Amino acid sequence: MHDSTSALDPVCLMQDLFVDPDARAGGVGAALIDWLRAETAARGWSALYWHTRETNYRARALYDKYTPHSGFLRYTLRE
């Protein structure tokens, strides 16, 4: 959870969603997102968001069931 310049209430960043390959396609990822979505609502956070690689088609198939991607690309400078 963190503050945002575009919302009055905090937002929640799902930093990483990793499911063991042997457990994939069994609903574990969806269960994790559903839990965090409920937690977001219960805590009054204004949004839940996450990033994934454009080429991560397997994860995107799950994520697209929840919401379309925002269309943004992330750029990172490291010094």
mmCIF file of N, CA, C and O in Angstrom:
data_model
loop_
_atom_site.group_PDB
_atom_site.id
_atom_site.type_symbol
_atom_site.label_atom_id
_atom_site.label_comp_id
_atom_site.label_asym_id
_atom_site.label_seq_id
_atom_site.Cartn_x
_atom_site.Cartn_y
_atom_site.Cartn_z
ATOM 1 N N MET A 1 0.847 -1.158 0.000
ATOM 2 C CA MET A 1 0.000 0.000 0.000
ATOM 3 C C MET A 1 0.892 1.220 0.000
ATOM 4 O O MET A 1 1.931 1.240 0.650
ATOM 5 N N HIS A 2 0.478 2.240 -0.774
ATOM 6 C CA HIS A 2 1.230 3.481 -0.789
ATOM 7 C C HIS A 2 0.324 4.618 -1.221
ATOM 8 O O HIS A 2 -0.744 4.401 -1.796
ATOM 9 N N ASP A 3 0.755 5.819 -0.929
ATOM 10 C CA ASP A 3 0.019 6.997 -1.373
ATOM 11 C C ASP A 3 0.187 7.163 -2.873
ATOM 12 O O ASP A 3 1.108 6.612 -3.482
ATOM 13 N N SER A 4 -0.715 7.940 -3.447
ATOM 14 C CA SER A 4 -0.688 8.167 -4.884
ATOM 15 C C SER A 4 -0.960 9.639 -5.167
ATOM 16 O O SER A 4 -1.733 10.276 -4.445
ATOM 17 N N THR A 5 -0.367 10.154 -6.197
ATOM 18 C CA THR A 5 -0.648 11.540 -6.585
ATOM 19 C C THR A 5 -1.949 11.658 -7.366
ATOM 20 O O THR A 5 -2.411 12.764 -7.622
ATOM 21 N N SER A 6 -2.553 10.528 -7.724
ATOM 22 C CA SER A 6 -3.775 10.568 -8.531
ATOM 23 C C SER A 6 -5.013 10.081 -7.788
ATOM 24 O O SER A 6 -6.062 9.889 -8.394
ATOM 25 N N ALA A 7 -4.898 9.846 -6.467
ATOM 26 C CA ALA A 7 -6.046 9.381 -5.689
ATOM 27 C C ALA A 7 -5.925 9.891 -4.256
ATOM 28 O O ALA A 7 -4.817 10.046 -3.739
ATOM 29 N N LEU A 8 -7.061 10.149 -3.640
ATOM 30 C CA LEU A 8 -7.052 10.608 -2.252
ATOM 31 C C LEU A 8 -6.726 9.478 -1.284
ATOM 32 O O LEU A 8 -6.046 9.681 -0.287
ATOM 33 N N ASP A 9 -7.236 8.283 -1.569
ATOM 34 C CA ASP A 9 -6.975 7.127 -0.713
ATOM 35 C C ASP A 9 -5.762 6.365 -1.239
ATOM 36 O O ASP A 9 -5.451 6.414 -2.431
ATOM 37 N N PRO A 10 -5.063 5.642 -0.362
ATOM 38 C CA PRO A 10 -3.896 4.866 -0.801
ATOM 39 C C PRO A 10 -4.271 3.834 -1.860
ATOM 40 O O PRO A 10 -5.435 3.447 -2.006
ATOM 41 N N VAL A 11 -3.275 3.400 -2.590
ATOM 42 C CA VAL A 11 -3.429 2.347 -3.589
ATOM 43 C C VAL A 11 -2.550 1.166 -3.192
ATOM 44 O O VAL A 11 -1.609 1.317 -2.410
ATOM 45 N N CYS A 12 -2.859 -0.003 -3.723
ATOM 46 C CA CYS A 12 -2.113 -1.211 -3.385
ATOM 47 C C CYS A 12 -1.398 -1.730 -4.625
ATOM 48 O O CYS A 12 -2.022 -1.969 -5.661
ATOM 49 N N LEU A 13 -0.088 -1.892 -4.525
ATOM 50 C CA LEU A 13 0.719 -2.476 -5.588
ATOM 51 C C LEU A 13 0.970 -3.937 -5.260
ATOM 52 O O LEU A 13 1.531 -4.264 -4.206
ATOM 53 N N MET A 14 0.520 -4.819 -6.141
ATOM 54 C CA MET A 14 0.858 -6.232 -6.017
ATOM 55 C C MET A 14 2.229 -6.378 -6.673
ATOM 56 O O MET A 14 2.345 -6.385 -7.896
ATOM 57 N N GLN A 15 3.257 -6.427 -5.852
ATOM 58 C CA GLN A 15 4.631 -6.375 -6.348
ATOM 59 C C GLN A 15 4.996 -7.590 -7.193
ATOM 60 O O GLN A 15 5.652 -7.468 -8.203
ATOM 61 N N ASP A 16 4.588 -8.768 -6.762
ATOM 62 C CA ASP A 16 4.961 -9.968 -7.502
ATOM 63 C C ASP A 16 3.940 -11.060 -7.208
ATOM 64 O O ASP A 16 3.576 -11.281 -6.064
ATOM 65 N N LEU A 17 3.459 -11.682 -8.243
ATOM 66 C CA LEU A 17 2.565 -12.830 -8.085
ATOM 67 C C LEU A 17 3.262 -14.009 -8.742
ATOM 68 O O LEU A 17 3.372 -14.072 -9.956
ATOM 69 N N PHE A 18 3.783 -14.899 -7.924
ATOM 70 C CA PHE A 18 4.463 -16.077 -8.447
ATOM 71 C C PHE A 18 3.741 -17.310 -7.945
ATOM 72 O O PHE A 18 3.480 -17.449 -6.751
ATOM 73 N N VAL A 19 3.417 -18.192 -8.868
ATOM 74 C CA VAL A 19 2.808 -19.476 -8.532
ATOM 75 C C VAL A 19 3.748 -20.560 -9.045
ATOM 76 O O VAL A 19 4.173 -20.527 -10.207
ATOM 77 N N ASP A 20 4.071 -21.503 -8.188
ATOM 78 C CA ASP A 20 4.930 -22.604 -8.573
ATOM 79 C C ASP A 20 4.399 -23.235 -9.859
ATOM 80 O O ASP A 20 3.192 -23.461 -9.989
ATOM 81 N N PRO A 21 5.271 -23.512 -10.814
ATOM 82 C CA PRO A 21 4.816 -24.096 -12.085
ATOM 83 C C PRO A 21 3.950 -25.342 -11.929
ATOM 84 O O PRO A 21 3.029 -25.562 -12.713
ATOM 85 N N ASP A 22 4.218 -26.148 -10.914
ATOM 86 C CA ASP A 22 3.414 -27.356 -10.710
ATOM 87 C C ASP A 22 1.996 -27.052 -10.236
ATOM 88 O O ASP A 22 1.112 -27.903 -10.324
ATOM 89 N N ALA A 23 1.770 -25.844 -9.720
ATOM 90 C CA ALA A 23 0.447 -25.476 -9.208
ATOM 91 C C ALA A 23 -0.310 -24.549 -10.152
ATOM 92 O O ALA A 23 -1.444 -24.177 -9.875
ATOM 93 N N ARG A 24 0.298 -24.180 -11.261
ATOM 94 C CA ARG A 24 -0.348 -23.256 -12.191
ATOM 95 C C ARG A 24 -1.550 -23.893 -12.870
ATOM 96 O O ARG A 24 -1.649 -25.104 -12.986
ATOM 97 N N ALA A 25 -2.472 -23.044 -13.278
ATOM 98 C CA ALA A 25 -3.716 -23.448 -13.947
ATOM 99 C C ALA A 25 -4.659 -24.170 -12.994
ATOM 100 O O ALA A 25 -5.618 -24.782 -13.429
ATOM 101 N N GLY A 26 -4.404 -24.056 -11.692
ATOM 102 C CA GLY A 26 -5.272 -24.684 -10.705
ATOM 103 C C GLY A 26 -6.085 -23.685 -9.905
ATOM 104 O O GLY A 26 -6.724 -24.053 -8.927
ATOM 105 N N GLY A 27 -6.011 -22.417 -10.280
ATOM 106 C CA GLY A 27 -6.805 -21.405 -9.599
ATOM 107 C C GLY A 27 -6.084 -20.677 -8.476
ATOM 108 O O GLY A 27 -6.664 -19.818 -7.824
ATOM 109 N N VAL A 28 -4.803 -20.997 -8.254
ATOM 110 C CA VAL A 28 -4.056 -20.372 -7.162
ATOM 111 C C VAL A 28 -3.868 -18.879 -7.411
ATOM 112 O O VAL A 28 -4.089 -18.053 -6.527
ATOM 113 N N GLY A 29 -3.457 -18.510 -8.622
ATOM 114 C CA GLY A 29 -3.263 -17.098 -8.946
ATOM 115 C C GLY A 29 -4.542 -16.302 -8.789
ATOM 116 O O GLY A 29 -4.547 -15.209 -8.208
ATOM 117 N N ALA A 30 -5.633 -16.832 -9.282
ATOM 118 C CA ALA A 30 -6.930 -16.155 -9.156
ATOM 119 C C ALA A 30 -7.326 -16.021 -7.689
ATOM 120 O O ALA A 30 -7.838 -14.974 -7.271
ATOM 121 N N ALA A 31 -7.072 -17.050 -6.898
ATOM 122 C CA ALA A 31 -7.403 -16.985 -5.469
ATOM 123 C C ALA A 31 -6.598 -15.896 -4.772
ATOM 124 O O ALA A 31 -7.129 -15.168 -3.926
ATOM 125 N N LEU A 32 -5.331 -15.770 -5.121
ATOM 126 C CA LEU A 32 -4.500 -14.725 -4.537
ATOM 127 C C LEU A 32 -4.996 -13.333 -4.926
ATOM 128 O O LEU A 32 -5.079 -12.434 -4.087
ATOM 129 N N ILE A 33 -5.330 -13.148 -6.196
ATOM 130 C CA ILE A 33 -5.857 -11.855 -6.637
ATOM 131 C C ILE A 33 -7.191 -11.569 -5.978
ATOM 132 O O ILE A 33 -7.443 -10.444 -5.524
ATOM 133 N N ASP A 34 -8.050 -12.560 -5.903
ATOM 134 C CA ASP A 34 -9.363 -12.364 -5.271
ATOM 135 C C ASP A 34 -9.219 -11.963 -3.809
ATOM 136 O O ASP A 34 -9.933 -11.098 -3.317
ATOM 137 N N TRP A 35 -8.273 -12.608 -3.101
ATOM 138 C CA TRP A 35 -8.053 -12.256 -1.699
ATOM 139 C C TRP A 35 -7.567 -10.814 -1.586
ATOM 140 O O TRP A 35 -8.071 -10.046 -0.764
ATOM 141 N N LEU A 36 -6.595 -10.448 -2.405
ATOM 142 C CA LEU A 36 -6.053 -9.094 -2.334
ATOM 143 C C LEU A 36 -7.087 -8.059 -2.780
ATOM 144 O O LEU A 36 -7.156 -6.959 -2.229
ATOM 145 N N ARG A 37 -7.929 -8.416 -3.705
ATOM 146 C CA ARG A 37 -9.017 -7.516 -4.125
ATOM 147 C C ARG A 37 -9.981 -7.265 -2.962
ATOM 148 O O ARG A 37 -10.390 -6.126 -2.720
ATOM 149 N N ALA A 38 -10.326 -8.312 -2.247
ATOM 150 C CA ALA A 38 -11.205 -8.167 -1.082
ATOM 151 C C ALA A 38 -10.525 -7.346 0.011
ATOM 152 O O ALA A 38 -11.163 -6.511 0.666
ATOM 153 N N GLU A 39 -9.249 -7.566 0.206
ATOM 154 C CA GLU A 39 -8.483 -6.815 1.205
ATOM 155 C C GLU A 39 -8.419 -5.327 0.818
ATOM 156 O O GLU A 39 -8.528 -4.447 1.678
ATOM 157 N N THR A 40 -8.261 -5.052 -0.452
ATOM 158 C CA THR A 40 -8.252 -3.673 -0.948
ATOM 159 C C THR A 40 -9.569 -2.981 -0.607
ATOM 160 O O THR A 40 -9.580 -1.851 -0.110
ATOM 161 N N ALA A 41 -10.675 -3.665 -0.840
ATOM 162 C CA ALA A 41 -11.994 -3.095 -0.529
ATOM 163 C C ALA A 41 -12.171 -2.925 0.978
ATOM 164 O O ALA A 41 -12.646 -1.884 1.444
ATOM 165 N N ALA A 42 -11.768 -3.937 1.745
ATOM 166 C CA ALA A 42 -11.952 -3.890 3.200
ATOM 167 C C ALA A 42 -11.150 -2.762 3.841
ATOM 168 O O ALA A 42 -11.587 -2.164 4.825
ATOM 169 N N ARG A 43 -10.010 -2.454 3.286
ATOM 170 C CA ARG A 43 -9.148 -1.415 3.858
ATOM 171 C C ARG A 43 -9.405 -0.031 3.265
ATOM 172 O O ARG A 43 -8.781 0.940 3.673
ATOM 173 N N GLY A 44 -10.291 0.037 2.293
ATOM 174 C CA GLY A 44 -10.633 1.331 1.715
ATOM 175 C C GLY A 44 -9.579 1.894 0.774
ATOM 176 O O GLY A 44 -9.549 3.100 0.523
ATOM 177 N N TRP A 45 -8.722 1.027 0.242
ATOM 178 C CA TRP A 45 -7.744 1.495 -0.728
ATOM 179 C C TRP A 45 -8.469 1.805 -2.030
ATOM 180 O O TRP A 45 -9.460 1.166 -2.377
ATOM 181 N N SER A 46 -7.986 2.769 -2.771
ATOM 182 C CA SER A 46 -8.702 3.205 -3.964
ATOM 183 C C SER A 46 -8.458 2.325 -5.179
ATOM 184 O O SER A 46 -9.264 2.335 -6.116
ATOM 185 N N ALA A 47 -7.376 1.560 -5.187
ATOM 186 C CA ALA A 47 -7.078 0.725 -6.353
ATOM 187 C C ALA A 47 -6.077 -0.359 -5.987
ATOM 188 O O ALA A 47 -5.322 -0.233 -5.022
ATOM 189 N N LEU A 48 -6.090 -1.392 -6.776
ATOM 190 C CA LEU A 48 -5.098 -2.464 -6.734
ATOM 191 C C LEU A 48 -4.490 -2.508 -8.127
ATOM 192 O O LEU A 48 -5.213 -2.501 -9.130
ATOM 193 N N TYR A 49 -3.172 -2.517 -8.217
ATOM 194 C CA TYR A 49 -2.543 -2.577 -9.532
ATOM 195 C C TYR A 49 -1.284 -3.419 -9.493
ATOM 196 O O TYR A 49 -0.749 -3.725 -8.428
ATOM 197 N N TRP A 50 -0.807 -3.821 -10.676
ATOM 198 C CA TRP A 50 0.388 -4.622 -10.800
ATOM 199 C C TRP A 50 0.954 -4.451 -12.197
ATOM 200 O O TRP A 50 0.301 -3.902 -13.071
ATOM 201 N N HIS A 51 2.160 -4.921 -12.378
ATOM 202 C CA HIS A 51 2.844 -4.885 -13.671
ATOM 203 C C HIS A 51 3.170 -6.306 -14.099
ATOM 204 O O HIS A 51 3.340 -7.184 -13.262
ATOM 205 N N THR A 52 3.299 -6.500 -15.399
ATOM 206 C CA THR A 52 3.827 -7.754 -15.922
ATOM 207 C C THR A 52 4.472 -7.461 -17.261
ATOM 208 O O THR A 52 4.232 -6.409 -17.859
ATOM 209 N N ARG A 53 5.273 -8.353 -17.715
ATOM 210 C CA ARG A 53 5.903 -8.175 -19.024
ATOM 211 C C ARG A 53 4.858 -8.322 -20.119
ATOM 212 O O ARG A 53 3.940 -9.144 -20.019
ATOM 213 N N GLU A 54 5.041 -7.563 -21.163
ATOM 214 C CA GLU A 54 4.142 -7.632 -22.311
ATOM 215 C C GLU A 54 4.083 -9.050 -22.875
ATOM 216 O O GLU A 54 3.042 -9.509 -23.330
ATOM 217 N N THR A 55 5.198 -9.767 -22.804
ATOM 218 C CA THR A 55 5.284 -11.118 -23.356
ATOM 219 C C THR A 55 4.863 -12.220 -22.383
ATOM 220 O O THR A 55 4.937 -13.395 -22.734
ATOM 221 N N ASN A 56 4.410 -11.860 -21.199
ATOM 222 C CA ASN A 56 3.990 -12.856 -20.210
ATOM 223 C C ASN A 56 2.534 -13.243 -20.494
ATOM 224 O O ASN A 56 1.620 -12.938 -19.743
ATOM 225 N N TYR A 57 2.341 -13.951 -21.587
ATOM 226 C CA TYR A 57 0.989 -14.236 -22.080
ATOM 227 C C TYR A 57 0.180 -15.107 -21.126
ATOM 228 O O TYR A 57 -1.031 -14.927 -21.006
ATOM 229 N N ARG A 58 0.822 -16.022 -20.468
ATOM 230 C CA ARG A 58 0.087 -16.910 -19.554
ATOM 231 C C ARG A 58 -0.508 -16.110 -18.399
ATOM 232 O O ARG A 58 -1.683 -16.261 -18.062
ATOM 233 N N ALA A 59 0.296 -15.244 -17.783
ATOM 234 C CA ALA A 59 -0.213 -14.405 -16.696
ATOM 235 C C ALA A 59 -1.240 -13.415 -17.220
ATOM 236 O O ALA A 59 -2.278 -13.185 -16.586
ATOM 237 N N ARG A 60 -0.986 -12.851 -18.389
ATOM 238 C CA ARG A 60 -1.924 -11.868 -18.946
ATOM 239 C C ARG A 60 -3.283 -12.486 -19.238
ATOM 240 O O ARG A 60 -4.310 -11.804 -19.138
ATOM 241 N N ALA A 61 -3.321 -13.758 -19.571
ATOM 242 C CA ALA A 61 -4.604 -14.429 -19.796
ATOM 243 C C ALA A 61 -5.443 -14.400 -18.522
ATOM 244 O O ALA A 61 -6.660 -14.211 -18.573
ATOM 245 N N LEU A 62 -4.793 -14.575 -17.364
ATOM 246 C CA LEU A 62 -5.499 -14.472 -16.086
ATOM 247 C C LEU A 62 -5.862 -13.024 -15.795
ATOM 248 O O LEU A 62 -7.004 -12.712 -15.477
ATOM 249 N N TYR A 63 -4.894 -12.118 -15.914
ATOM 250 C CA TYR A 63 -5.120 -10.719 -15.571
ATOM 251 C C TYR A 63 -6.215 -10.087 -16.425
ATOM 252 O O TYR A 63 -6.996 -9.276 -15.948
ATOM 253 N N ASP A 64 -6.278 -10.463 -17.696
ATOM 254 C CA ASP A 64 -7.290 -9.903 -18.599
ATOM 255 C C ASP A 64 -8.709 -10.301 -18.199
ATOM 256 O O ASP A 64 -9.671 -9.658 -18.621
ATOM 257 N N LYS A 65 -8.849 -11.322 -17.376
ATOM 258 C CA LYS A 65 -10.172 -11.698 -16.877
ATOM 259 C C LYS A 65 -10.668 -10.701 -15.829
ATOM 260 O O LYS A 65 -11.858 -10.613 -15.569
ATOM 261 N N TYR A 66 -9.740 -9.972 -15.220
ATOM 262 C CA TYR A 66 -10.088 -8.995 -14.186
ATOM 263 C C TYR A 66 -10.284 -7.597 -14.754
ATOM 264 O O TYR A 66 -11.200 -6.888 -14.347
ATOM 265 N N THR A 67 -9.417 -7.197 -15.651
ATOM 266 C CA THR A 67 -9.458 -5.835 -16.174
ATOM 267 C C THR A 67 -8.552 -5.744 -17.393
ATOM 268 O O THR A 67 -7.576 -6.492 -17.487
ATOM 269 N N PRO A 68 -8.866 -4.871 -18.333
ATOM 270 C CA PRO A 68 -7.926 -4.687 -19.447
ATOM 271 C C PRO A 68 -6.672 -3.970 -18.951
ATOM 272 O O PRO A 68 -6.724 -3.233 -17.960
ATOM 273 N N HIS A 69 -5.555 -4.195 -19.622
ATOM 274 C CA HIS A 69 -4.335 -3.502 -19.198
ATOM 275 C C HIS A 69 -4.484 -2.005 -19.464
ATOM 276 O O HIS A 69 -5.293 -1.577 -20.279
ATOM 277 N N SER A 70 -3.711 -1.237 -18.742
ATOM 278 C CA SER A 70 -3.859 0.222 -18.775
ATOM 279 C C SER A 70 -3.269 0.856 -20.024
ATOM 280 O O SER A 70 -3.535 2.024 -20.296
ATOM 281 N N GLY A 71 -2.450 0.126 -20.749
ATOM 282 C CA GLY A 71 -1.814 0.690 -21.927
ATOM 283 C C GLY A 71 -0.504 1.396 -21.642
ATOM 284 O O GLY A 71 0.171 1.849 -22.554
ATOM 285 N N PHE A 72 -0.133 1.467 -20.363
ATOM 286 C CA PHE A 72 1.110 2.144 -20.004
ATOM 287 C C PHE A 72 2.288 1.182 -20.052
ATOM 288 O O PHE A 72 2.151 0.005 -19.742
ATOM 289 N N LEU A 73 3.434 1.710 -20.404
ATOM 290 C CA LEU A 73 4.695 1.001 -20.309
ATOM 291 C C LEU A 73 5.484 1.642 -19.189
ATOM 292 O O LEU A 73 5.390 2.847 -18.975
ATOM 293 N N ARG A 74 6.276 0.876 -18.491
ATOM 294 C CA ARG A 74 7.049 1.412 -17.379
ATOM 295 C C ARG A 74 8.493 1.633 -17.806
ATOM 296 O O ARG A 74 9.102 0.771 -18.434
ATOM 297 N N TYR A 75 9.012 2.771 -17.470
ATOM 298 C CA TYR A 75 10.406 3.116 -17.722
ATOM 299 C C TYR A 75 11.091 3.315 -16.377
ATOM 300 O O TYR A 75 10.533 3.965 -15.498
ATOM 301 N N THR A 76 12.295 2.757 -16.210
ATOM 302 C CA THR A 76 12.993 2.839 -14.939
ATOM 303 C C THR A 76 14.423 3.320 -15.184
ATOM 304 O O THR A 76 15.140 2.736 -16.005
ATOM 305 N N LEU A 77 14.819 4.365 -14.476
ATOM 306 C CA LEU A 77 16.205 4.831 -14.479
ATOM 307 C C LEU A 77 16.858 4.394 -13.179
ATOM 308 O O LEU A 77 16.311 4.574 -12.115
ATOM 309 N N ARG A 78 18.009 3.812 -13.299
ATOM 310 C CA ARG A 78 18.772 3.427 -12.111
ATOM 311 C C ARG A 78 20.130 4.111 -12.206
ATOM 312 O O ARG A 78 20.779 4.090 -13.230
ATOM 313 N N GLU A 79 20.547 4.708 -11.119
ATOM 314 C CA GLU A 79 21.825 5.419 -11.083
ATOM 315 C C GLU A 79 22.857 4.588 -10.372
ATOM 316 O O GLU A 79 22.581 3.891 -9.465
#
